[in-house]
C-alpha cells in the first residue's frame, strides 16, 4: 500500500519539478534586472529562494521515490539525483543567508546565481535524457548523422558472426535494456530475476518464465507481446520491445531457448535471419571455404616457376591470391608438377585434364591446402592407386574423374574426403551399383556419372 | 589501351593532337600550357581511380568462367513454348480486355487491326520434373531436363522491333555502336586460351528471318581485339585465315615478324595503341591457323554423342552442329560463345512454323546442357537460351481454330539459363493470366545483363570504358543483379 502510494508520488516528479525551475529563473531575473533594490524587492527575492527550496525539496523527494521504483538504473540516475539535491541544498543556504540578512558582495552574489543556473541545467539535462533518451538533445540537429542500425554490436563481434550466441549476444542485451532495471538480483520484482539465465527460465511468482520450445506458453514472451494497454503488459514504463526484438525472442524460445544456440542457426528462418542481419548489421549467409579464406598473393619468386607456355593461370579474386591454374600442354611430367607445387598454397582451382597424368604424378598433389576444385578428367592412365594421394586434400569439394580408369574401390578412398561435394565419374570403370551404394552412404555428395 | 590514351603520356604527339591543340587558337595554346595535359583531357585523379577498378578483375570469385548464349533471333513465342496460359484457351477468340492492353503501344503491323482476338496456344502443356515446370509439347527433349534449368518468365525490354531489341539485349543499348556482351567480357577478363579468340560467334546456316549484323558481336568502342570472331561452317571456318596458295607457313611467320617490327617502330613513333591491337590480331590469326581446324574437327566424336545432339549434328552449320562445336570451344576455354538461330519471327502461320523451329533447336539444346553436365563443364559454364522479346497473346491477322500469328511483344518474354552459379529447377517471375503484362518480379534486359556479369565475377557497375568524354558500361546507368537466380 505504502509502496504504491510512494510510486504515485514518484510519478508526480516530472510535474512538480517544473515549479522550482520557474521560480529560480524568476527570482534570479528579479535579482539581476531590478537595479534599485529597496527593502521590499530584497524580501521578494528572499521569498523566491524560499519557494525554490520548498518546491525543490518536494520535487527531489518525489524524484527519489520515482528513482527507487526500479525502472531506471542507478548509473542513469546518479548525476541527476545528486545535482538535484545539490540544487535544493544551495537554494536552502541562500535563503537562510538572506533571511539572517547576511550581506554578500556583488561578485559573490553573481557567482551564486551562476552556480545555481549551471546546476539547474545539469540536473535538467540528465533528467531529460531519462525521459527522452540518450541523444535527445542533438538528435534532431540537421548535421548529426542518425544511427540507422537500432542495436549496436561491437565491430569485433560483428566480424565473427559465426561465433555469436543467440542468448548471450541478442536476447540478454534486450532483456538487460528492457527488463532488468526491475528484474535483477537486487530487486527481483514479482520474484523474477532476469539477470541470470537459470533464474530467468525459472520465472517468478506468476510462474515459469520460459517454456522451452513453447513461446506462447512462456510468461516472458506473453507479457511483452500483450496489447500495450493490458494491465500485465511489460515493460510497464518506458519504450516497449520492438517488433524485431519480440520476433527474435519468439524464435529463440521456439528453437529450444538454450543458452548455447549459435546465431547462425537462424538460417532456418529466412525472415528472422534477414531481420537480425539488418538490425545488427550482420552477414549470416553461409560462407563457402573460399569466402572465409584469407591468403597473401604469391611472390614474384614463386610465380617464376610457372612462367611460360605450359602453364596458364588467372586470379579469381581482386586481392590476387586465389589462382585458377591449368596445364596447357598434352603431356605433363614430374618437373612440371614440382613447378606447380611452388604455388600450391594459392591454387584453389587446378585443371590437369587430358595431359597424360599418371598415378605417381598425383602424389605431388597430396598437399594443396586450399585446393577446392580439381580437374583430372580424360587421363586414362589414372587408376585407383593414384586416387589414394587425394584423400589428404582437406578442402577439395569438386573432383572430376571422367575418362579415367578408376573403379569401384576408388569410391572408398573418395568417401574419406570430408569436404567433397561433387564427383564426376562418367566414362570410368565404376559400376552403377557402386554409385548407388555410395550415394546412400554419402547423400551430401552429388555424383554425375553420365546421362 | 584506347586510341586516345597516348594523349596522356605527354610525350608523343600525333597529327590529330597537333590540330586539336592549335585549332582553338592562341588562347587555347596558352591555356594548354597552363593546364597540365592530364587535366585538359578531363582525366582527374578520381576518374583514374575508377578505371583502376578494372585492374582488380574479377571483382569477386566467379561462379562461371564461360558463357554459351543460344540466341533465338526473331523472338520465340513464350506463349507456345513455356508460359502456360489456360485462360487464353478458355477465352479463345474473345477480345483482349481493354484493361489489359491499356494505352500500351503496339507495332504498326497490328495496331490497325479492328479486333485483337486472344489466341490460346494450340499446343499441349504439361508439368515436368520434380520442379513441375510447365513446358509445351514442342520441346520434348528440353522438358526432360527442366530440373537443371532456371526460367525467367518475367523478362521485358524497351524496344518493340527486332533490330533495336537485339541490339539492346546484346549491347545494353537500342542504338548501335556499343560493345557486345562478349566483347565486354573479353575486355574485362581477357583470354583463357591464347590460341583462340575469347568471343566466338556461330550462326545457323540457311535460315531466313531478321538480318544479323556483325555489329551485334562488334567491339563498339573497345579495342578491336575484343570483337566476336565468326566461325563459319564448311572449309574456311574463319575467312582469309589460310595462307594464300604458294605461301608456306615458314614464309608466313617470317613475313609476320617483319611486319611486327615495322608496326612496333610506328607505335614507338606515334604511340597509337590501336597499332598494338593490330599486332595482336595478326598473332592471333597466325595461331588460329592450327587451333581453329583442330577445334572445328568433330571426327573424333563418338557416335553416341552425335545421337545425343540429333542427326542434324553431323551436318555442319546446323544449330545442332553448332551446339556440339560450342561444347568443344568450351572445352578449350573460349570465354563467350554466341550462337544465333534465326526464324522465330512468326507473325502468321505460327503453329506450323514454330513446330519446325522448335524441332531444330530442342534436342541439341538439351543435349548441350547434358553433355556439359556429364563432363563437369556445367559447373563453370553458363548456358542461356532466349530471344530479344516476346510475342502477343492476341492473333495478328485472322484467328482460325487451327492457325494464328503473333506480333512483337516487349512487355514480357521467357528465357532460361542453366549452369554455373544458377539455381536449378526454379522459375522466377510470372505474367498475368492473359500472358500480357508482368505480374511478378519484372526482370529488365539490363537486370539480366547485370546478373550475367555477376556470375562471371564482375560488378557491372565497375567495368567501364571511357569514350567520348564519359564512361560507358554494358548496363549503362541501369541494371540490378537478380539475386533470386543465384545459387
PDB file of N, CA, C and O in Angstrom, chain A residues 360-394:
ATOM      1  N   UNK A 360      51.503 -41.954 -60.251  1.00  0.00           N
ATOM      2  CA  UNK A 360      52.510 -41.428 -59.314  1.00  0.00           C
ATOM      3  C   UNK A 360      52.607 -39.899 -59.394  1.00  0.00           C
ATOM      4  O   UNK A 360      53.098 -39.253 -58.479  1.00  0.00           O
ATOM      5  N   UNK A 361      52.097 -39.317 -60.479  1.00  0.00           N
ATOM      6  CA  UNK A 361      52.039 -37.843 -60.538  1.00  0.00           C
ATOM      7  C   UNK A 361      51.135 -37.283 -59.445  1.00  0.00           C
ATOM      8  O   UNK A 361      51.368 -36.202 -58.910  1.00  0.00           O
ATOM      9  N   UNK A 362      50.078 -38.014 -59.154  1.00  0.00           N
ATOM     10  CA  UNK A 362      49.095 -37.494 -58.202  1.00  0.00           C
ATOM     11  C   UNK A 362      49.679 -37.322 -56.805  1.00  0.00           C
ATOM     12  O   UNK A 362      49.185 -36.524 -56.006  1.00  0.00           O
ATOM     13  N   UNK A 363      50.767 -38.062 -56.535  1.00  0.00           N
ATOM     14  CA  UNK A 363      51.444 -37.904 -55.255  1.00  0.00           C
ATOM     15  C   UNK A 363      51.894 -36.468 -55.019  1.00  0.00           C
ATOM     16  O   UNK A 363      51.950 -36.000 -53.878  1.00  0.00           O
ATOM     17  N   UNK A 364      52.197 -35.768 -56.091  1.00  0.00           N
ATOM     18  CA  UNK A 364      52.638 -34.377 -55.954  1.00  0.00           C
ATOM     19  C   UNK A 364      51.484 -33.440 -55.555  1.00  0.00           C
ATOM     20  O   UNK A 364      51.702 -32.288 -55.247  1.00  0.00           O
ATOM     21  N   UNK A 365      50.282 -33.946 -55.629  1.00  0.00           N
ATOM     22  CA  UNK A 365      49.123 -33.088 -55.335  1.00  0.00           C
ATOM     23  C   UNK A 365      48.588 -33.300 -53.924  1.00  0.00           C
ATOM     24  O   UNK A 365      47.596 -32.713 -53.544  1.00  0.00           O
ATOM     25  N   UNK A 366      49.261 -34.172 -53.142  1.00  0.00           N
ATOM     26  CA  UNK A 366      48.626 -34.557 -51.878  1.00  0.00           C
ATOM     27  C   UNK A 366      48.618 -33.446 -50.832  1.00  0.00           C
ATOM     28  O   UNK A 366      47.977 -33.562 -49.815  1.00  0.00           O
ATOM     29  N   UNK A 367      49.341 -32.362 -51.085  1.00  0.00           N
ATOM     30  CA  UNK A 367      49.424 -31.319 -50.066  1.00  0.00           C
ATOM     31  C   UNK A 367      49.120 -29.948 -50.668  1.00  0.00           C
ATOM     32  O   UNK A 367      49.964 -29.067 -50.727  1.00  0.00           O
ATOM     33  N   UNK A 368      47.923 -29.784 -51.163  1.00  0.00           N
ATOM     34  CA  UNK A 368      47.468 -28.482 -51.663  1.00  0.00           C
ATOM     35  C   UNK A 368      46.365 -28.014 -50.710  1.00  0.00           C
ATOM     36  O   UNK A 368      45.209 -28.368 -50.888  1.00  0.00           O
ATOM     37  N   UNK A 369      46.737 -27.216 -49.698  1.00  0.00           N
ATOM     38  CA  UNK A 369      45.788 -26.993 -48.593  1.00  0.00           C
ATOM     39  C   UNK A 369      44.507 -26.273 -49.006  1.00  0.00           C
ATOM     40  O   UNK A 369      43.478 -26.437 -48.359  1.00  0.00           O
ATOM     41  N   UNK A 370      44.568 -25.472 -50.047  1.00  0.00           N
ATOM     42  CA  UNK A 370      43.401 -24.645 -50.377  1.00  0.00           C
ATOM     43  C   UNK A 370      42.730 -25.053 -51.678  1.00  0.00           C
ATOM     44  O   UNK A 370      41.884 -24.323 -52.188  1.00  0.00           O
ATOM     45  N   UNK A 371      43.108 -26.198 -52.190  1.00  0.00           N
ATOM     46  CA  UNK A 371      42.525 -26.656 -53.452  1.00  0.00           C
ATOM     47  C   UNK A 371      41.068 -27.070 -53.246  1.00  0.00           C
ATOM     48  O   UNK A 371      40.779 -27.926 -52.416  1.00  0.00           O
ATOM     49  N   UNK A 372      40.167 -26.436 -53.989  1.00  0.00           N
ATOM     50  CA  UNK A 372      38.754 -26.796 -53.849  1.00  0.00           C
ATOM     51  C   UNK A 372      38.216 -27.501 -55.090  1.00  0.00           C
ATOM     52  O   UNK A 372      37.229 -28.208 -55.013  1.00  0.00           O
ATOM     53  N   UNK A 373      38.830 -27.263 -56.234  1.00  0.00           N
ATOM     54  CA  UNK A 373      38.303 -27.854 -57.468  1.00  0.00           C
ATOM     55  C   UNK A 373      39.456 -28.470 -58.246  1.00  0.00           C
ATOM     56  O   UNK A 373      40.408 -27.770 -58.593  1.00  0.00           O
ATOM     57  N   UNK A 374      39.363 -29.768 -58.490  1.00  0.00           N
ATOM     58  CA  UNK A 374      40.453 -30.456 -59.203  1.00  0.00           C
ATOM     59  C   UNK A 374      39.885 -31.179 -60.420  1.00  0.00           C
ATOM     60  O   UNK A 374      38.953 -31.977 -60.311  1.00  0.00           O
ATOM     61  N   UNK A 375      40.459 -30.854 -61.569  1.00  0.00           N
ATOM     62  CA  UNK A 375      40.011 -31.491 -62.808  1.00  0.00           C
ATOM     63  C   UNK A 375      41.135 -32.353 -63.349  1.00  0.00           C
ATOM     64  O   UNK A 375      42.140 -31.837 -63.820  1.00  0.00           O
ATOM     65  N   UNK A 376      40.952 -33.670 -63.259  1.00  0.00           N
ATOM     66  CA  UNK A 376      41.965 -34.566 -63.843  1.00  0.00           C
ATOM     67  C   UNK A 376      41.281 -35.529 -64.809  1.00  0.00           C
ATOM     68  O   UNK A 376      41.735 -36.657 -64.995  1.00  0.00           O
ATOM     69  N   UNK A 377      40.176 -35.068 -65.407  1.00  0.00           N
ATOM     70  CA  UNK A 377      39.466 -35.935 -66.332  1.00  0.00           C
ATOM     71  C   UNK A 377      40.279 -36.189 -67.601  1.00  0.00           C
ATOM     72  O   UNK A 377      41.250 -35.495 -67.878  1.00  0.00           O
ATOM     73  N   UNK A 378      39.846 -37.199 -68.345  1.00  0.00           N
ATOM     74  CA  UNK A 378      40.466 -37.581 -69.614  1.00  0.00           C
ATOM     75  C   UNK A 378      41.947 -37.902 -69.459  1.00  0.00           C
ATOM     76  O   UNK A 378      42.772 -37.512 -70.284  1.00  0.00           O
ATOM     77  N   UNK A 379      42.292 -38.531 -68.363  1.00  0.00           N
ATOM     78  CA  UNK A 379      43.652 -39.042 -68.173  1.00  0.00           C
ATOM     79  C   UNK A 379      43.551 -40.547 -67.980  1.00  0.00           C
ATOM     80  O   UNK A 379      43.461 -41.041 -66.853  1.00  0.00           O
ATOM     81  N   UNK A 380      43.569 -41.304 -69.075  1.00  0.00           N
ATOM     82  CA  UNK A 380      43.247 -42.731 -68.986  1.00  0.00           C
ATOM     83  C   UNK A 380      44.270 -43.546 -68.200  1.00  0.00           C
ATOM     84  O   UNK A 380      44.056 -44.730 -67.973  1.00  0.00           O
ATOM     85  N   UNK A 381      45.378 -42.931 -67.771  1.00  0.00           N
ATOM     86  CA  UNK A 381      46.362 -43.698 -67.010  1.00  0.00           C
ATOM     87  C   UNK A 381      46.079 -43.653 -65.505  1.00  0.00           C
ATOM     88  O   UNK A 381      46.727 -44.333 -64.720  1.00  0.00           O
ATOM     89  N   UNK A 382      45.130 -42.834 -65.119  1.00  0.00           N
ATOM     90  CA  UNK A 382      44.822 -42.718 -63.686  1.00  0.00           C
ATOM     91  C   UNK A 382      43.994 -43.933 -63.242  1.00  0.00           C
ATOM     92  O   UNK A 382      42.968 -44.249 -63.854  1.00  0.00           O
ATOM     93  N   UNK A 383      44.455 -44.585 -62.167  1.00  0.00           N
ATOM     94  CA  UNK A 383      43.703 -45.709 -61.604  1.00  0.00           C
ATOM     95  C   UNK A 383      43.473 -45.470 -60.111  1.00  0.00           C
ATOM     96  O   UNK A 383      43.867 -44.432 -59.574  1.00  0.00           O
ATOM     97  N   UNK A 384      42.882 -46.433 -59.478  1.00  0.00           N
ATOM     98  CA  UNK A 384      42.589 -46.317 -58.042  1.00  0.00           C
ATOM     99  C   UNK A 384      43.820 -45.983 -57.212  1.00  0.00           C
ATOM    100  O   UNK A 384      43.740 -45.290 -56.211  1.00  0.00           O
ATOM    101  N   UNK A 385      44.966 -46.508 -57.655  1.00  0.00           N
ATOM    102  CA  UNK A 385      46.198 -46.319 -56.909  1.00  0.00           C
ATOM    103  C   UNK A 385      46.518 -44.827 -56.751  1.00  0.00           C
ATOM    104  O   UNK A 385      46.874 -44.364 -55.669  1.00  0.00           O
ATOM    105  N   UNK A 386      46.373 -44.095 -57.819  1.00  0.00           N
ATOM    106  CA  UNK A 386      46.675 -42.662 -57.792  1.00  0.00           C
ATOM    107  C   UNK A 386      45.749 -41.889 -56.882  1.00  0.00           C
ATOM    108  O   UNK A 386      46.147 -40.935 -56.207  1.00  0.00           O
ATOM    109  N   UNK A 387      44.480 -42.299 -56.859  1.00  0.00           N
ATOM    110  CA  UNK A 387      43.457 -41.590 -56.096  1.00  0.00           C
ATOM    111  C   UNK A 387      43.800 -41.503 -54.612  1.00  0.00           C
ATOM    112  O   UNK A 387      43.469 -40.552 -53.933  1.00  0.00           O
ATOM    113  N   UNK A 388      44.535 -42.556 -54.123  1.00  0.00           N
ATOM    114  CA  UNK A 388      44.931 -42.581 -52.709  1.00  0.00           C
ATOM    115  C   UNK A 388      45.524 -41.248 -52.249  1.00  0.00           C
ATOM    116  O   UNK A 388      45.261 -40.786 -51.139  1.00  0.00           O
ATOM    117  N   UNK A 389      46.331 -40.650 -53.122  1.00  0.00           N
ATOM    118  CA  UNK A 389      47.039 -39.423 -52.738  1.00  0.00           C
ATOM    119  C   UNK A 389      46.086 -38.254 -52.492  1.00  0.00           C
ATOM    120  O   UNK A 389      46.452 -37.281 -51.835  1.00  0.00           O
ATOM    121  N   UNK A 390      44.874 -38.347 -53.035  1.00  0.00           N
ATOM    122  CA  UNK A 390      43.978 -37.195 -52.971  1.00  0.00           C
ATOM    123  C   UNK A 390      43.244 -37.069 -51.645  1.00  0.00           C
ATOM    124  O   UNK A 390      42.641 -36.047 -51.361  1.00  0.00           O
ATOM    125  N   UNK A 391      43.306 -38.141 -50.847  1.00  0.00           N
ATOM    126  CA  UNK A 391      42.460 -38.089 -49.647  1.00  0.00           C
ATOM    127  C   UNK A 391      42.953 -37.088 -48.609  1.00  0.00           C
ATOM    128  O   UNK A 391      42.246 -36.772 -47.660  1.00  0.00           O
ATOM    129  N   UNK A 392      44.176 -36.576 -48.805  1.00  0.00           N
ATOM    130  CA  UNK A 392      44.670 -35.562 -47.869  1.00  0.00           C
ATOM    131  C   UNK A 392      44.247 -34.143 -48.251  1.00  0.00           C
ATOM    132  O   UNK A 392      44.570 -33.192 -47.545  1.00  0.00           O
ATOM    133  N   UNK A 393      43.581 -34.006 -49.387  1.00  0.00           N
ATOM    134  CA  UNK A 393      43.153 -32.666 -49.806  1.00  0.00           C
ATOM    135  C   UNK A 393      41.932 -32.286 -48.980  1.00  0.00           C
ATOM    136  O   UNK A 393      40.804 -32.633 -49.305  1.00  0.00           O
ATOM    137  N   UNK A 394      42.178 -31.550 -47.904  1.00  0.00           N
ATOM    138  CA  UNK A 394      41.097 -31.420 -46.931  1.00  0.00           C
ATOM    139  C   UNK A 394      40.050 -30.387 -47.292  1.00  0.00           C
ATOM    140  O   UNK A 394      39.031 -30.311 -46.610  1.00  0.00           O
TER     141      UNK A 394
END
